[in-house]
CSV table of C-alpha atoms in Angstrom, one decimal:
chain,number,residue,atom,x,y,z
A,24,MET,CA,-45.2,-6.2,32.2
A,25,GLY,CA,-43.7,-9.5,31.0
A,26,SER,CA,-40.2,-10.9,31.4
A,27,ILE,CA,-37.5,-12.7,29.4
A,28,ASN,CA,-36.7,-16.3,30.3
A,29,GLY,CA,-34.7,-19.1,28.9
A,30,THR,CA,-37.5,-20.4,26.6
A,31,ASN,CA,-38.4,-17.1,24.9
A,32,LEU,CA,-34.7,-16.1,24.8
A,33,ASP,CA,-34.0,-19.2,22.7
A,34,ARG,CA,-36.8,-18.1,20.4
A,35,LEU,CA,-35.1,-14.7,20.0
A,36,ARG,CA,-31.8,-16.3,19.3
A,37,GLU,CA,-33.3,-18.4,16.6
A,38,ALA,CA,-34.9,-15.4,14.9
A,39,LEU,CA,-31.7,-13.2,14.7
A,40,ARG,CA,-28.5,-13.4,12.7
A,41,GLY,CA,-26.7,-11.3,15.3
A,42,PRO,CA,-25.9,-12.6,18.8
A,43,VAL,CA,-28.2,-12.4,21.7
A,44,ILE,CA,-26.4,-11.8,25.0
A,45,ALA,CA,-28.0,-12.5,28.5
A,46,PRO,CA,-26.7,-12.4,32.1
A,47,GLY,CA,-24.1,-15.1,32.6
A,48,ASP,CA,-23.1,-15.1,28.9
A,49,PRO,CA,-19.5,-14.2,27.9
A,50,GLY,CA,-19.5,-10.5,26.9
A,51,TYR,CA,-22.5,-9.5,29.0
A,52,ASP,CA,-20.6,-7.0,31.1
A,53,ASP,CA,-19.0,-5.6,28.0
A,54,ALA,CA,-22.4,-5.2,26.3
A,55,ARG,CA,-23.8,-3.3,29.2
A,56,SER,CA,-20.7,-1.1,29.5
A,57,ILE,CA,-21.4,2.3,27.9
A,58,TYR,CA,-19.5,5.6,27.7
A,59,ASN,CA,-20.8,6.9,31.1
A,60,ALA,CA,-19.7,4.5,33.8
A,61,MET,CA,-22.1,6.2,36.3
A,62,ILE,CA,-24.8,4.1,34.6
A,63,ASP,CA,-25.0,0.6,36.0
A,64,ARG,CA,-28.0,-1.1,34.6
A,65,ARG,CA,-28.7,-4.8,34.0
A,66,PRO,CA,-30.9,-5.5,31.0
A,67,ALA,CA,-32.3,-9.0,30.7
A,68,ALA,CA,-30.8,-9.3,27.2
A,69,PHE,CA,-29.0,-7.5,24.4
A,70,ALA,CA,-30.1,-8.2,20.8
A,71,GLN,CA,-27.1,-7.2,18.7
A,72,CYS,CA,-28.8,-6.7,15.3
A,73,ALA,CA,-27.0,-7.4,12.2
A,74,ASP,CA,-29.6,-6.0,9.8
A,75,VAL,CA,-33.1,-4.6,9.4
A,76,ALA,CA,-34.6,-8.1,9.7
A,77,ASP,CA,-33.0,-8.5,13.1
A,78,VAL,CA,-34.4,-5.1,14.1
A,79,ARG,CA,-37.9,-6.0,13.1
A,80,ALA,CA,-37.6,-9.4,14.8
A,81,THR,CA,-36.4,-7.8,18.0
A,82,ILE,CA,-39.2,-5.2,18.1
A,83,ALA,CA,-41.8,-8.0,17.5
A,84,PHE,CA,-40.3,-10.1,20.3
A,85,ALA,CA,-40.3,-7.2,22.8
A,86,GLN,CA,-43.9,-6.5,22.1
A,87,ASP,CA,-44.9,-10.2,22.3
A,88,VAL,CA,-43.2,-10.8,25.7
A,89,GLU,CA,-44.2,-7.3,26.9
A,90,VAL,CA,-40.8,-6.0,28.0
A,91,ASP,CA,-39.3,-2.5,27.9
A,92,LEU,CA,-37.2,-1.9,24.8
A,93,ALA,CA,-34.2,0.5,24.7
A,94,VAL,CA,-32.2,1.3,21.6
A,95,ARG,CA,-28.4,1.6,21.5
A,96,GLY,CA,-26.5,3.2,18.7
A,97,GLY,CA,-23.0,4.4,19.7
A,98,GLY,CA,-23.5,3.9,23.5
A,99,HIS,CA,-22.7,7.5,24.2
A,100,SER,CA,-25.9,8.5,25.9
A,101,GLY,CA,-25.1,10.5,29.0
A,102,PRO,CA,-28.2,9.4,31.0
A,103,GLY,CA,-27.9,5.8,29.7
A,104,LEU,CA,-31.1,5.8,27.7
A,105,CYS,CA,-29.8,2.8,25.8
A,106,LEU,CA,-30.1,0.5,28.9
A,107,VAL,CA,-33.1,-0.5,30.9
A,108,ASP,CA,-33.1,-2.8,33.9
A,109,ASP,CA,-34.7,-6.2,33.2
A,110,GLY,CA,-35.6,-5.0,29.7
A,111,LEU,CA,-34.2,-5.6,26.2
A,112,THR,CA,-31.6,-3.5,24.5
A,113,LEU,CA,-31.8,-3.4,20.8
A,114,ASP,CA,-28.1,-2.9,20.0
A,115,LEU,CA,-27.3,-1.5,16.6
A,116,SER,CA,-23.5,-1.6,17.0
A,117,PRO,CA,-23.0,-4.4,14.5
A,118,MET,CA,-24.6,-2.0,11.9
A,119,ASN,CA,-21.4,0.1,11.9
A,120,TRP,CA,-20.9,0.9,8.2
A,121,VAL,CA,-20.5,3.9,6.0
A,122,ARG,CA,-20.9,4.2,2.2
A,123,VAL,CA,-19.8,7.4,0.5
A,124,ASP,CA,-20.7,8.4,-3.1
A,125,PRO,CA,-18.2,11.2,-3.7
A,126,GLY,CA,-19.7,12.1,-7.1
A,127,ALA,CA,-23.1,12.8,-5.6
A,128,GLY,CA,-21.7,14.2,-2.3
A,129,ILE,CA,-23.8,11.8,-0.3
A,130,ALA,CA,-23.0,9.3,2.6
A,131,GLN,CA,-25.2,6.5,3.8
A,132,VAL,CA,-24.5,5.5,7.4
A,133,GLY,CA,-25.5,2.5,9.5
A,134,GLY,CA,-27.5,3.1,12.6
A,135,GLY,CA,-24.7,1.7,14.8
A,136,ALA,CA,-21.9,3.8,13.3
A,137,GLN,CA,-19.7,6.2,15.3
A,138,LEU,CA,-18.6,9.5,14.0
A,139,GLY,CA,-15.0,8.3,13.6
A,140,ALA,CA,-16.2,5.9,10.9
A,141,LEU,CA,-18.1,8.6,9.0
A,142,ASP,CA,-15.2,11.1,9.3
A,143,HIS,CA,-12.7,8.6,8.0
A,144,ALA,CA,-14.8,7.5,5.1
A,145,ALA,CA,-15.7,11.0,4.0
A,146,HIS,CA,-12.3,12.6,4.6
A,147,THR,CA,-10.5,10.8,1.8
A,148,PHE,CA,-12.8,12.7,-0.6
A,149,GLY,CA,-12.4,16.0,1.2
A,150,LEU,CA,-16.0,15.8,2.6
A,151,GLY,CA,-17.7,15.7,6.0
A,152,ILE,CA,-20.7,16.9,8.0
A,153,PRO,CA,-21.1,19.1,11.1
A,154,SER,CA,-21.2,16.4,13.9
A,155,GLY,CA,-19.9,16.6,17.4
A,156,ILE,CA,-16.4,17.0,18.8
A,157,MET,CA,-15.5,13.3,19.6
A,158,SER,CA,-15.1,10.4,17.2
A,159,THR,CA,-16.6,7.9,19.7
A,160,THR,CA,-20.0,9.6,19.6
A,161,GLY,CA,-22.8,7.6,17.9
A,162,VAL,CA,-24.1,9.1,14.6
A,163,GLY,CA,-27.6,8.0,15.4
A,164,GLY,CA,-28.1,9.6,18.8
A,165,LEU,CA,-26.3,12.7,17.8
A,166,THR,CA,-28.4,13.2,14.7
A,167,LEU,CA,-31.8,12.4,16.2
A,168,GLY,CA,-31.1,15.0,18.9
A,169,GLY,CA,-30.1,17.6,16.3
A,170,GLY,CA,-26.3,17.6,16.4
A,171,HIS,CA,-23.8,20.4,16.6
A,172,GLY,CA,-20.0,20.5,16.4
A,173,HIS,CA,-17.0,22.3,15.0
A,174,LEU,CA,-18.6,23.0,11.6
A,175,THR,CA,-22.0,24.3,12.8
A,176,ARG,CA,-21.4,28.0,12.1
A,177,LYS,CA,-20.3,27.1,8.6
A,178,TYR,CA,-22.7,24.3,7.7
A,179,GLY,CA,-25.5,24.2,10.3
A,180,LEU,CA,-26.6,21.4,12.6
A,181,THR,CA,-26.1,17.7,11.8
A,182,ILE,CA,-29.8,17.5,10.9
A,183,ASP,CA,-29.4,20.2,8.3
A,184,SER,CA,-27.3,17.8,6.3
A,185,LEU,CA,-29.8,14.9,6.7
A,186,MET,CA,-31.5,13.9,3.5
A,187,ALA,CA,-33.3,10.7,4.5
A,188,ALA,CA,-33.6,8.0,7.2
A,189,ASP,CA,-34.6,4.4,7.1
A,190,VAL,CA,-36.8,3.6,10.0
A,191,VAL,CA,-38.5,0.5,11.6
A,192,LEU,CA,-41.7,1.6,13.3
A,193,ALA,CA,-43.3,0.2,16.4
A,194,ASP,CA,-45.6,-2.0,14.3
A,195,GLY,CA,-42.6,-3.4,12.4
A,196,THR,CA,-43.2,-1.4,9.2
A,197,PHE,CA,-40.1,-0.3,7.4
A,198,VAL,CA,-40.2,3.2,5.8
A,199,THR,CA,-37.8,5.7,4.4
A,200,ALA,CA,-38.5,9.2,5.7
A,201,SER,CA,-37.5,12.2,3.7
A,202,ALA,CA,-38.9,15.5,2.5
A,203,GLN,CA,-40.9,13.6,-0.1
A,204,ASN,CA,-41.9,10.4,1.9
A,205,HIS,CA,-43.4,10.5,5.4
A,206,PRO,CA,-42.5,14.2,5.6
A,207,ASP,CA,-44.0,14.6,9.1
A,208,LEU,CA,-41.8,11.7,10.4
A,209,PHE,CA,-38.8,13.2,8.7
A,210,TRP,CA,-39.5,16.5,10.4
A,211,ALA,CA,-39.8,14.8,13.8
A,212,LEU,CA,-36.6,12.8,13.4
A,213,ARG,CA,-34.6,15.9,13.0
A,214,GLY,CA,-34.3,16.8,16.7
A,215,GLY,CA,-37.1,14.7,18.3
A,216,GLY,CA,-34.8,12.0,19.6
A,217,GLY,CA,-35.5,8.3,19.6
A,218,ASN,CA,-39.3,8.6,20.1
A,219,PHE,CA,-40.5,7.5,16.7
A,220,GLY,CA,-38.8,4.3,15.7
A,221,VAL,CA,-35.4,2.6,15.2
A,222,VAL,CA,-33.4,4.3,12.5
A,223,THR,CA,-31.3,1.7,10.7
A,224,SER,CA,-29.5,4.0,8.3
A,225,PHE,CA,-29.1,7.7,7.6
A,226,THR,CA,-28.4,9.5,4.3
A,227,PHE,CA,-26.4,12.7,4.6
A,228,ARG,CA,-25.5,15.5,2.1
A,229,LEU,CA,-21.8,16.0,2.5
A,230,ASN,CA,-20.0,19.3,2.8
A,231,GLU,CA,-16.5,20.3,1.7
A,232,VAL,CA,-14.0,19.9,4.5
A,233,SER,CA,-10.5,18.5,4.4
A,234,ASN,CA,-7.7,20.0,6.4
A,235,VAL,CA,-8.8,22.6,9.0
A,236,GLY,CA,-7.0,25.2,11.0
A,237,VAL,CA,-7.0,24.2,14.7
A,238,GLY,CA,-6.3,26.5,17.6
A,239,LEU,CA,-6.2,26.2,21.4
A,240,THR,CA,-5.9,29.3,23.5
A,241,VAL,CA,-6.0,29.1,27.3
A,242,TRP,CA,-6.0,31.8,30.0
A,243,PRO,CA,-5.9,31.6,33.8
A,244,VAL,CA,-9.4,31.1,35.2
A,245,ASP,CA,-9.0,34.5,37.0
A,246,ARG,CA,-9.4,36.0,33.5
A,247,THR,CA,-12.8,34.3,32.8
A,248,GLN,CA,-14.9,37.5,33.1
A,249,GLU,CA,-12.8,39.5,30.7
A,250,ILE,CA,-12.4,36.6,28.2
A,251,LEU,CA,-16.1,35.9,28.2
A,252,ARG,CA,-17.0,39.6,27.7
A,253,TRP,CA,-14.7,39.7,24.7
A,254,TYR,CA,-15.8,36.3,23.4
A,255,ARG,CA,-19.6,37.1,23.5
A,256,GLU,CA,-19.0,40.1,21.2
A,257,PHE,CA,-16.3,38.7,19.0
A,258,LEU,CA,-17.5,35.3,17.9
A,259,PRO,CA,-21.0,36.0,16.7
A,260,ALA,CA,-19.6,38.8,14.5
A,261,ALA,CA,-16.7,36.6,13.2
A,262,PRO,CA,-16.8,35.0,9.7
A,263,GLU,CA,-18.7,31.7,9.7
A,264,GLU,CA,-15.5,29.9,8.7
A,265,LEU,CA,-14.3,30.5,12.2
A,266,ASN,CA,-15.7,28.4,15.0
A,267,GLY,CA,-14.6,28.5,18.6
A,268,PHE,CA,-16.2,26.9,21.7
A,269,PHE,CA,-15.4,28.3,25.1
A,270,ALA,CA,-14.4,26.0,27.9
A,271,LEU,CA,-13.6,25.9,31.6
A,272,LEU,CA,-11.1,23.2,32.4
A,273,THR,CA,-8.1,21.9,34.4
A,274,VAL,CA,-5.1,21.6,32.1
A,275,PRO,CA,-4.2,17.9,31.6
A,276,PRO,CA,-0.6,16.7,32.0
A,277,GLY,CA,0.9,16.2,28.6
A,278,PRO,CA,1.3,17.7,25.1
A,279,PRO,CA,0.6,20.1,23.7
A,280,PHE,CA,0.4,21.9,27.1
A,281,PRO,CA,3.7,23.1,28.6
A,282,GLU,CA,4.5,21.6,32.0
A,283,PRO,CA,4.3,24.8,34.1
A,284,ILE,CA,0.5,25.0,33.5
A,285,HIS,CA,-0.3,21.3,34.1
A,286,GLY,CA,-3.1,21.0,36.6
A,287,GLN,CA,-4.0,24.6,36.6
A,288,LYS,CA,-7.6,25.8,36.3
A,289,MET,CA,-8.1,27.7,33.0
A,290,CYS,CA,-10.6,29.1,30.6
A,291,ALA,CA,-10.1,28.4,27.0
A,292,VAL,CA,-11.3,28.6,23.4
A,293,VAL,CA,-10.9,25.7,21.0
A,294,TRP,CA,-10.8,27.1,17.5
A,295,CYS,CA,-11.7,25.5,14.1
A,296,TYR,CA,-11.1,27.5,10.9
A,297,THR,CA,-12.3,26.2,7.6
A,298,GLY,CA,-11.0,29.1,5.5
A,299,ASP,CA,-7.8,29.6,3.5
A,300,LEU,CA,-4.8,27.8,5.1
A,301,GLU,CA,-2.0,29.3,3.0
A,302,GLU,CA,1.2,30.0,4.9
A,303,GLY,CA,0.7,32.2,7.9
A,304,ARG,CA,-3.1,32.7,7.3
A,305,LEU,CA,-4.2,30.6,10.4
A,306,GLU,CA,-1.8,32.5,12.7
A,307,GLU,CA,-3.1,35.8,11.3
A,308,VAL,CA,-6.8,34.8,11.8
A,309,LEU,CA,-6.2,33.6,15.4
A,310,ALA,CA,-4.0,36.5,16.4
A,311,VAL,CA,-7.2,38.0,17.8
A,312,ALA,CA,-6.8,35.6,20.8
A,313,ASN,CA,-4.3,38.1,22.1
A,314,ASP,CA,-6.9,40.9,22.2
A,315,PRO,CA,-8.7,40.3,25.5
A,316,ALA,CA,-5.6,39.3,27.6
A,317,PRO,CA,-2.2,37.6,27.1
A,318,PRO,CA,-2.9,33.8,26.9
A,319,ALA,CA,-1.0,31.4,29.1
A,320,PHE,CA,-0.7,29.1,26.1
A,321,HIS,CA,-1.6,29.5,22.4
A,322,PHE,CA,-1.3,26.7,19.9
A,323,THR,CA,-2.2,26.6,16.2
A,324,ALA,CA,-1.8,24.0,13.5
A,325,PRO,CA,-3.5,22.8,10.4
A,326,MET,CA,-4.7,19.2,10.7
A,327,PRO,CA,-7.1,16.8,9.0
A,328,TYR,CA,-10.7,17.2,10.1
A,329,PRO,CA,-10.8,13.7,11.6
A,330,ALA,CA,-7.8,14.5,13.7
A,331,LEU,CA,-9.6,17.4,15.3
A,332,GLN,CA,-12.7,15.2,15.8
A,333,SER,CA,-10.7,12.7,17.7
A,334,MET,CA,-8.5,15.2,19.6
A,335,PHE,CA,-10.4,14.8,22.9
A,336,ASP,CA,-11.0,11.1,22.8
A,337,GLU,CA,-8.1,10.2,25.0
A,338,LEU,CA,-8.7,13.0,27.5
A,339,ILE,CA,-12.3,11.9,28.1
A,340,PRO,CA,-12.4,8.2,27.3
A,341,LYS,CA,-15.1,5.7,27.9
A,342,GLY,CA,-15.5,4.5,31.5
A,343,LEU,CA,-15.5,7.7,33.4
A,344,GLN,CA,-18.2,8.8,35.8
A,345,TRP,CA,-20.3,11.5,34.2
A,346,TYR,CA,-23.1,13.8,35.2
A,347,TRP,CA,-24.2,16.6,32.8
A,348,ARG,CA,-26.7,19.4,32.4
A,349,GLY,CA,-27.3,21.6,29.4
A,350,ALA,CA,-28.9,25.0,28.5
A,351,PHE,CA,-29.3,27.3,25.5
A,352,PHE,CA,-28.3,31.0,25.5
A,353,ASP,CA,-29.0,33.8,23.1
A,354,THR,CA,-26.6,36.1,25.0
A,355,ILE,CA,-24.0,35.7,27.7
A,356,SER,CA,-25.1,38.2,30.3
A,357,ASP,CA,-22.8,39.8,32.9
A,358,GLU,CA,-24.7,37.8,35.6
A,359,ALA,CA,-24.0,34.5,33.7
A,360,ILE,CA,-20.4,35.4,33.4
A,361,GLU,CA,-20.1,35.8,37.1
A,362,VAL,CA,-21.6,32.3,37.5
A,363,HIS,CA,-19.2,30.8,35.1
A,364,GLU,CA,-16.2,32.4,36.8
A,365,ARG,CA,-17.4,31.1,40.2
A,366,TYR,CA,-17.9,27.5,39.1
A,367,GLY,CA,-14.7,27.6,37.0
A,368,HIS,CA,-12.7,28.4,40.2
A,369,GLY,CA,-14.6,25.5,41.8
A,370,LEU,CA,-14.1,22.8,39.2
A,371,PRO,CA,-14.4,19.7,41.5
A,372,THR,CA,-12.1,17.3,39.6
A,373,GLU,CA,-9.5,17.3,36.9
A,374,SER,CA,-11.8,16.2,34.1
A,375,SER,CA,-14.9,18.3,35.0
A,376,THR,CA,-15.6,21.0,32.5
A,377,MET,CA,-18.1,23.4,30.9
A,378,HIS,CA,-18.4,24.0,27.2
A,379,LEU,CA,-20.3,26.8,25.3
A,380,TYR,CA,-20.8,25.5,21.7
A,381,PRO,CA,-21.7,28.1,19.1
A,382,VAL,CA,-25.0,27.3,17.3
A,383,ASP,CA,-25.4,30.4,15.2
A,384,GLY,CA,-24.3,31.1,11.6
A,385,ALA,CA,-25.7,28.6,9.1
A,386,ALA,CA,-27.9,27.1,11.9
A,387,HIS,CA,-29.8,30.3,12.1
A,388,ARG,CA,-30.8,30.2,8.4
A,389,VAL,CA,-33.2,27.4,9.1
A,390,GLY,CA,-36.6,28.3,10.6
A,391,ALA,CA,-37.6,27.2,14.1
A,392,ASP,CA,-40.6,25.3,12.6
A,393,GLU,CA,-38.7,23.7,9.7
A,394,THR,CA,-37.3,20.9,12.0
A,395,ALA,CA,-38.1,19.7,15.5
A,396,TRP,CA,-35.1,21.7,16.8
A,397,ALA,CA,-36.9,24.8,18.1
A,398,TYR,CA,-34.0,26.9,19.3
A,399,ARG,CA,-32.8,28.3,16.0
A,400,ASP,CA,-32.4,31.7,17.8
A,401,ALA,CA,-29.9,30.2,20.3
A,402,VAL,CA,-26.3,31.4,19.9
A,403,TRP,CA,-24.7,28.9,22.3
A,404,SER,CA,-25.5,25.4,23.6
A,405,ALA,CA,-23.9,24.8,26.9
A,406,VAL,CA,-23.0,21.6,28.6
A,407,ILE,CA,-21.8,21.3,32.2
A,408,GLY,CA,-20.0,18.0,32.8
A,409,GLY,CA,-19.0,16.7,36.2
A,410,ILE,CA,-16.5,14.0,35.3
A,411,ASP,CA,-14.1,11.7,37.2
A,412,PRO,CA,-12.8,8.2,37.0
A,413,ASP,CA,-13.5,7.4,40.7
A,414,PRO,CA,-17.0,6.3,41.6
A,415,ALA,CA,-16.4,7.7,45.1
A,416,ASN,CA,-16.6,11.1,43.6
A,417,ALA,CA,-20.0,10.6,41.8
A,418,ALA,CA,-22.0,12.6,44.4
A,419,LEU,CA,-19.4,15.4,44.3
A,420,ILE,CA,-19.4,15.9,40.5
A,421,ARG,CA,-23.2,15.5,40.4
A,422,GLN,CA,-23.8,18.2,43.0
A,423,TRP,CA,-21.4,20.6,41.3
A,424,ALA,CA,-23.1,20.1,37.9
A,425,VAL,CA,-26.6,20.5,39.5
A,426,ASP,CA,-25.6,23.6,41.5
A,427,TYR,CA,-23.9,25.2,38.4
A,428,SER,CA,-26.9,24.5,36.2
A,429,THR,CA,-29.4,25.8,38.8
A,430,ASP,CA,-27.5,29.1,39.3
A,431,LEU,CA,-27.1,29.5,35.5
A,432,HIS,CA,-30.6,28.7,34.5
A,433,PRO,CA,-32.2,32.1,35.2
A,434,HIS,CA,-29.8,33.6,32.6
A,435,SER,CA,-30.6,31.0,29.9
A,436,MET,CA,-33.3,30.7,27.3
A,437,GLY,CA,-35.1,28.0,29.4
A,438,GLY,CA,-34.5,24.9,27.3
A,439,SER,CA,-31.6,22.6,26.5
A,440,TYR,CA,-30.2,20.6,23.7
A,441,VAL,CA,-32.1,17.3,24.2
A,442,ASN,CA,-28.8,15.3,24.1
A,443,PHE,CA,-27.6,17.3,27.1
A,444,LEU,CA,-30.7,16.4,29.3
A,445,GLY,CA,-30.1,14.1,32.2
A,446,SER,CA,-31.9,11.0,33.5
A,447,LYS,CA,-35.4,11.1,34.9
A,448,GLU,CA,-36.1,14.6,33.5
A,449,SER,CA,-39.5,16.0,34.2
A,450,PRO,CA,-42.1,16.2,31.3
A,451,GLU,CA,-42.0,19.9,31.6
A,452,ARG,CA,-38.2,19.9,31.1
A,453,VAL,CA,-38.5,17.8,28.0
A,454,GLN,CA,-41.3,20.0,26.7
A,455,SER,CA,-39.3,23.1,27.2
A,456,THR,CA,-36.7,21.7,24.8
A,457,TYR,CA,-39.2,21.8,22.0
A,458,ARG,CA,-41.1,25.0,22.7
A,459,GLY,CA,-43.9,25.5,20.2
A,460,ASN,CA,-42.9,22.4,18.3
A,461,TYR,CA,-43.9,20.1,21.1
A,462,ASP,CA,-47.6,19.6,20.2
A,463,ARG,CA,-46.8,18.7,16.6
A,464,LEU,CA,-44.2,16.2,17.9
A,465,ALA,CA,-46.8,14.7,20.2
A,466,SER,CA,-49.3,14.4,17.3
A,467,ILE,CA,-46.7,12.7,15.1
A,468,LYS,CA,-45.9,10.4,18.0
A,469,HIS,CA,-49.6,9.4,18.1
A,470,ALA,CA,-49.5,8.7,14.3
A,471,TYR,CA,-46.4,6.5,14.4
A,472,ASP,CA,-46.2,5.1,17.9
A,473,PRO,CA,-49.7,5.5,19.5
A,474,GLU,CA,-48.9,3.1,22.3
A,475,ASN,CA,-45.6,4.8,23.2
A,476,PHE,CA,-43.7,1.6,22.7
A,477,PHE,CA,-40.5,3.6,22.2
A,478,HIS,CA,-40.4,5.3,25.6
A,479,ALA,CA,-36.9,4.6,26.9
A,480,ASN,CA,-35.8,8.1,25.7
A,481,GLN,CA,-36.4,11.8,26.5
A,482,ASN,CA,-40.0,10.8,26.1
A,483,ILE,CA,-42.7,12.7,24.1
A,484,PRO,CA,-46.0,10.9,25.0
A,485,PRO,CA,-48.4,10.5,22.1
A,486,ALA,CA,-51.1,13.2,21.9
A,487,ALA,CA,-54.6,12.0,23.0
A,488,GLY,CA,-56.9,11.0,20.2
């Protein structure tokens, strides 16, 4: 393994239009600061790529000096896969652009764009895609992992709206992957993570979404069992225009929550309704929230889709300590419900949480072998997040998340959304994420990256031969 020094760093700086930042340079600590403050790594340099030429030059440089390369899009990676100690981070953040063609219903998005930029650009035309629940999430990482969000029951996964991707491969070749060109690569990019190349732009088919009906219903955590028993039956049978993710949380101080419930542990459903919003219709649709038990708080309002997408940004900002685990579920068993209630009572910090995101509806109308996302029969994608601003609580939140995940795992489908995997995951854990699609992914990896140059990810080693 090689290293980066002053001489070869000057060569990289001369080759790029974008800046190259190294230890001691102004901005170095900002460059290595990502969403999860638990990650504290020190790359030897950041190549902040302005365009495809910069990306190609950075890949060639990393191979020439034989250093590990990590790729950063939005910097939202929970396990910090965009940073590698003593290596080189290819930073796509300067490529933060969006172009919308409203007539064609298509958006082209730069590899460094965040969801907020896409939501803003598309919303003015009454368009959008199913993509996450926070505007600060990177489009690239979300999409390459599969992507789910408030619109998944209505419009599917993020990858179900992907039409094409521009990719720089390990050998420097620039290709456009689509159903017609490099179809195997296009298949792998839709859920296979960052294993196959650097995606410099994405082309999405946009869906109709403008204002949406938003609801937030909370009940005391003591009600978790009865709420989950109702929720597991109600939501899968509900119209696809209605999405609602279940959460365990501590009520934050501030609006819209009334002061008497601030700081209390609660279970909740966050609703998104894309149907008719005529006067009184949203309240009528969400009146069902009263069925399982009287809520401690129930809020409804129509709002622009980008406002919903950014609603949690200030509650869980960049710079907190994070440790997360994920799992897929096709049902929420009574045994799983007991686990949820126990760990809901034991939320270790005010920001720690658990979410169950629906991944049924339109997402089920794509076959398990049509994209790399193998869990098309999953109904929920869970994330357990131990979160706190204080580094002194890092061990506490990590242990809570690990214990919660361990106790819940026997009641899951076995695998997890790849973007909810942690750091240093075992090969078996990564393989379980892809089920029967894993061998094909390994074969495609061999075809496009036979030396496993792109390995700072949830890695799929190339198949032998």
